[in-house]
Amino acid sequence: MKIVTWNCNGALRNKFQHLSEFEADIYIIQECENPELSRNENYMQWAGQHLWQGDNKKKGIGIFVKNNNTIEAIHWGNIYKGHKVKHFLPCLINNKLQLLAIWTSKNSSPNFGYIGQLWKYLEINKVYFDEIILAGDFNSNSIWDEWDRWWNHSDVVENLSQLKIYSLYHKFFKEEQGKESNATFFMHRNILKPYHIDYIFGSNKFASNISNFVIGDRDMWIKHSDHLPLVSEFNI
């Protein structure tokens, strides 16, 4: 099984063909438009079996499955103490694998923006997690941890590890959180402003069976987005 996550920085209808080189089973794409409301027939055809969620038709989060894989929506909660968190799109792949697509948002929250949104979502739904992959744009890294917050990036990583869910990049390359040697994001597409803020996490079954992990070539992909695609392949 091969999984790709990528923040396409909008207008996926003009970029989806570049993903074909990966020949992946599942594509998790952030900031893409709703295929069902698109006028681009090629994009609509490429989307095939998919789920999509967003605040407007031009920018949301999508999961696209290929190679005869199936996808079904899971209806988990998104309200934490009266406040809606976003953007999280859970689904079931092939009636078995849980997949959670993530594109964290500031969500007008003065304290719980970005990684705080994921922390809240985990509090609501982690009891349901089984054989699961979480992937997407977390907009976060432990280098931005603040000592007086319990929803830091490092706290989320620790909470997931207690569920035996691990970052596949860090497992594969044997690197520590916050000390990544490879960037996934270049602010304003400036190669002098690299950060690692995109992730694929997987339960122990996946973390123990990674056959390959690749981050897309910077010089190629920076022409299309400020993020690079992450590709993880498993011997499952």
Coordinates of C-alpha atoms in Angstrom, one line a residue:
M1 CA 0.0 0.0 0.0
K2 CA 1.2 3.5 -0.9
I3 CA -0.1 6.7 0.6
V4 CA 0.6 10.3 -0.5
T5 CA -0.3 13.4 1.5
W6 CA 0.2 16.9 0.0
N7 CA -1.0 20.4 0.6
C8 CA -1.4 21.5 -3.0
N9 CA -1.8 25.2 -2.2
G10 CA -5.1 25.3 -4.2
A11 CA -6.1 24.7 -7.8
L12 CA -5.5 20.9 -7.7
R13 CA -7.4 20.8 -11.1
N14 CA -4.2 22.1 -12.7
K15 CA -1.8 20.0 -10.7
F16 CA -3.3 16.5 -10.1
Q17 CA -1.5 15.0 -13.1
H18 CA 1.9 15.6 -11.4
L19 CA 0.8 13.1 -8.7
S20 CA 0.5 10.3 -11.2
E21 CA 4.2 9.4 -11.0
F22 CA 3.6 8.1 -7.5
E23 CA 1.0 5.5 -8.6
A24 CA -0.4 5.6 -5.0
D25 CA -3.4 3.8 -3.6
I26 CA -4.5 6.8 -1.5
Y27 CA -4.0 10.5 -2.0
I28 CA -4.7 12.9 0.9
I29 CA -4.8 16.4 -0.4
Q30 CA -5.2 19.7 1.5
E31 CA -6.4 23.0 0.0
C32 CA -8.0 21.3 -3.0
E33 CA -11.3 22.3 -4.5
N34 CA -14.4 20.2 -4.4
P35 CA -14.4 17.9 -7.5
E36 CA -18.1 17.6 -7.5
L37 CA -18.5 21.4 -8.1
S38 CA -15.6 21.7 -10.5
R39 CA -16.0 22.5 -14.1
N40 CA -12.8 20.7 -15.0
E41 CA -13.9 17.3 -16.4
N42 CA -10.4 15.8 -16.2
Y43 CA -10.1 16.7 -12.5
M44 CA -13.6 15.3 -11.9
Q45 CA -12.6 12.0 -13.7
W46 CA -9.3 11.8 -11.8
A47 CA -11.0 12.3 -8.5
G48 CA -13.0 9.1 -8.9
Q49 CA -13.9 7.6 -5.5
H50 CA -13.3 10.3 -3.0
L51 CA -14.4 12.2 0.1
W52 CA -14.2 16.0 0.4
Q53 CA -14.8 18.5 3.1
G54 CA -14.3 22.3 3.2
D55 CA -15.7 25.7 4.2
N56 CA -16.0 26.7 0.5
K57 CA -15.9 24.8 -2.8
K58 CA -12.5 26.2 -3.7
K59 CA -10.4 25.1 -0.7
G60 CA -10.9 22.0 1.5
I61 CA -9.4 18.6 2.2
G62 CA -9.9 15.6 0.0
I63 CA -9.2 11.8 0.1
F64 CA -8.9 10.1 -3.3
V65 CA -8.6 6.3 -3.6
K66 CA -7.2 4.4 -6.6
N67 CA -6.5 0.8 -7.7
N68 CA -9.9 -0.6 -6.8
N69 CA -9.6 0.5 -3.2
T70 CA -12.8 1.6 -1.5
I71 CA -13.6 4.5 0.8
E72 CA -16.4 5.1 3.2
A73 CA -17.1 8.1 5.5
I74 CA -16.8 7.7 9.3
H75 CA -18.8 10.1 11.3
W76 CA -16.7 11.1 14.3
G77 CA -17.3 14.1 16.6
N78 CA -15.9 17.5 15.9
I79 CA -17.3 19.5 18.9
Y80 CA -15.1 20.0 21.9
K81 CA -16.8 21.8 24.8
G82 CA -19.2 23.6 22.5
H83 CA -16.6 24.6 19.9
K84 CA -16.2 23.1 16.5
V85 CA -12.7 21.9 15.5
K86 CA -11.4 21.7 11.9
H87 CA -10.3 20.4 9.4
F88 CA -10.5 16.6 10.0
L89 CA -11.9 14.0 7.6
P90 CA -12.1 10.4 8.9
C91 CA -12.9 7.5 6.7
L92 CA -12.7 3.7 6.3
I93 CA -10.5 2.2 3.6
N94 CA -11.5 -1.2 2.2
N95 CA -13.9 -1.7 5.2
K96 CA -11.0 -2.1 7.5
L97 CA -8.3 0.7 7.7
Q98 CA -9.2 3.8 9.5
L99 CA -7.7 6.9 7.9
L100 CA -7.9 10.5 9.3
A101 CA -7.0 13.3 6.9
I102 CA -5.8 16.4 8.6
W103 CA -5.4 20.1 7.7
T104 CA -5.2 22.0 10.9
S105 CA -6.7 25.5 11.1
K106 CA -6.3 28.6 13.2
N107 CA -10.1 28.4 13.4
S108 CA -10.3 31.9 15.1
S109 CA -9.1 30.4 18.3
P110 CA -6.8 32.6 20.4
N111 CA -5.2 29.6 22.2
F112 CA -6.1 26.4 20.5
G113 CA -5.2 27.1 16.8
Y114 CA -3.5 24.6 14.6
I115 CA -2.0 21.9 16.8
G116 CA -4.5 22.8 19.5
Q117 CA -7.3 21.8 17.1
L118 CA -5.7 18.4 16.6
W119 CA -5.2 18.0 20.4
K120 CA -9.0 18.7 20.9
Y121 CA -9.9 16.3 18.1
L122 CA -7.9 13.5 19.7
E123 CA -9.6 14.1 23.0
I124 CA -12.9 13.7 21.4
N125 CA -12.2 10.7 19.2
K126 CA -9.1 8.8 20.2
V127 CA -11.2 6.2 22.0
Y128 CA -12.4 5.0 18.5
F129 CA -8.9 4.6 17.0
D130 CA -7.9 1.1 16.0
E131 CA -5.8 0.3 12.9
I132 CA -5.3 3.8 11.8
I133 CA -3.3 6.3 9.7
L134 CA -3.3 10.0 10.4
A135 CA -1.9 12.2 7.6
G136 CA -1.8 15.8 6.4
D137 CA -0.7 19.3 7.1
F138 CA -0.4 19.7 10.9
N139 CA 1.0 23.3 10.6
S140 CA 3.1 22.4 13.6
N141 CA 6.5 21.3 14.8
S142 CA 8.0 20.8 18.3
I143 CA 10.3 23.8 17.7
W144 CA 7.3 26.0 18.5
D145 CA 6.3 24.3 21.7
E146 CA 5.3 26.7 24.5
W147 CA 6.1 25.5 28.0
D148 CA 2.8 26.7 29.5
R149 CA 0.6 24.8 27.1
W150 CA -0.4 21.1 27.4
W151 CA -1.5 20.9 23.7
N152 CA 1.9 21.5 22.2
H153 CA 3.1 19.5 19.3
S154 CA 5.2 17.3 21.6
D155 CA 2.2 16.6 23.8
V156 CA 0.2 15.5 20.7
V157 CA 3.1 13.2 19.7
E158 CA 3.2 11.8 23.2
N159 CA -0.6 11.3 23.3
L160 CA -0.4 9.4 20.0
S161 CA 2.6 7.3 21.1
Q162 CA 0.5 6.2 24.2
L163 CA -1.9 4.8 21.6
K164 CA 1.0 3.1 19.8
I165 CA 0.7 5.5 16.9
Y166 CA 4.0 6.9 15.5
S167 CA 5.3 9.3 13.0
L168 CA 6.4 7.2 10.0
Y169 CA 9.0 9.8 8.8
H170 CA 10.7 9.7 12.2
K171 CA 10.6 5.9 12.4
F172 CA 12.0 5.5 8.9
F173 CA 14.8 8.0 9.1
K174 CA 15.4 7.6 12.9
E175 CA 15.2 11.3 13.6
E176 CA 13.9 13.1 16.6
Q177 CA 10.9 15.5 16.5
G178 CA 12.1 19.0 15.9
K179 CA 15.4 17.9 14.5
E180 CA 14.3 16.8 11.0
S181 CA 16.9 17.0 8.3
N182 CA 14.2 17.3 5.6
A183 CA 11.7 20.1 5.2
T184 CA 8.1 19.7 3.9
F185 CA 7.2 23.3 3.7
F186 CA 8.9 26.5 2.4
M187 CA 7.3 29.7 3.6
H188 CA 6.3 31.8 0.6
R189 CA 8.1 29.2 -1.5
N190 CA 11.4 30.7 -0.1
I191 CA 14.0 27.9 0.1
L192 CA 15.7 29.9 2.9
K193 CA 12.6 29.4 5.1
P194 CA 12.3 25.6 5.4
Y195 CA 10.1 23.8 8.0
H196 CA 8.8 20.3 8.7
I197 CA 5.1 20.6 9.3
D198 CA 3.5 17.8 7.3
Y199 CA 3.2 14.2 8.7
I200 CA 2.0 10.7 8.3
F201 CA 1.4 8.8 11.6
G202 CA 0.5 5.2 11.7
S203 CA -0.5 2.6 14.3
N204 CA 2.2 0.0 15.1
K205 CA 1.2 -2.3 12.2
F206 CA 2.2 0.4 9.7
A207 CA 5.1 1.8 11.7
S208 CA 6.7 -1.7 11.8
N209 CA 6.2 -2.4 8.1
I210 CA 7.4 0.7 6.3
S211 CA 9.2 -0.2 3.1
N212 CA 9.9 3.3 1.9
F213 CA 9.3 6.9 2.8
V214 CA 10.0 9.8 0.4
I215 CA 9.6 13.5 0.4
G216 CA 9.1 15.0 -3.0
D217 CA 11.9 16.8 -4.8
R218 CA 12.0 20.4 -3.8
D219 CA 13.0 21.9 -7.1
M220 CA 10.1 20.2 -8.9
W221 CA 7.3 20.6 -6.4
I222 CA 8.0 24.1 -5.2
K223 CA 6.8 25.2 -8.6
H224 CA 3.3 23.9 -7.7
S225 CA 3.0 24.5 -4.0
D226 CA 4.8 25.8 -0.8
H227 CA 4.5 22.2 0.5
L228 CA 6.2 19.0 -0.7
P229 CA 4.3 15.7 -1.0
L230 CA 5.1 12.9 1.5
V231 CA 5.0 9.4 0.3
S232 CA 4.9 6.3 2.5
E233 CA 4.8 2.7 1.4
F234 CA 4.1 -0.4 3.4
N235 CA 4.7 -4.1 3.1
I236 CA 1.1 -5.0 4.0

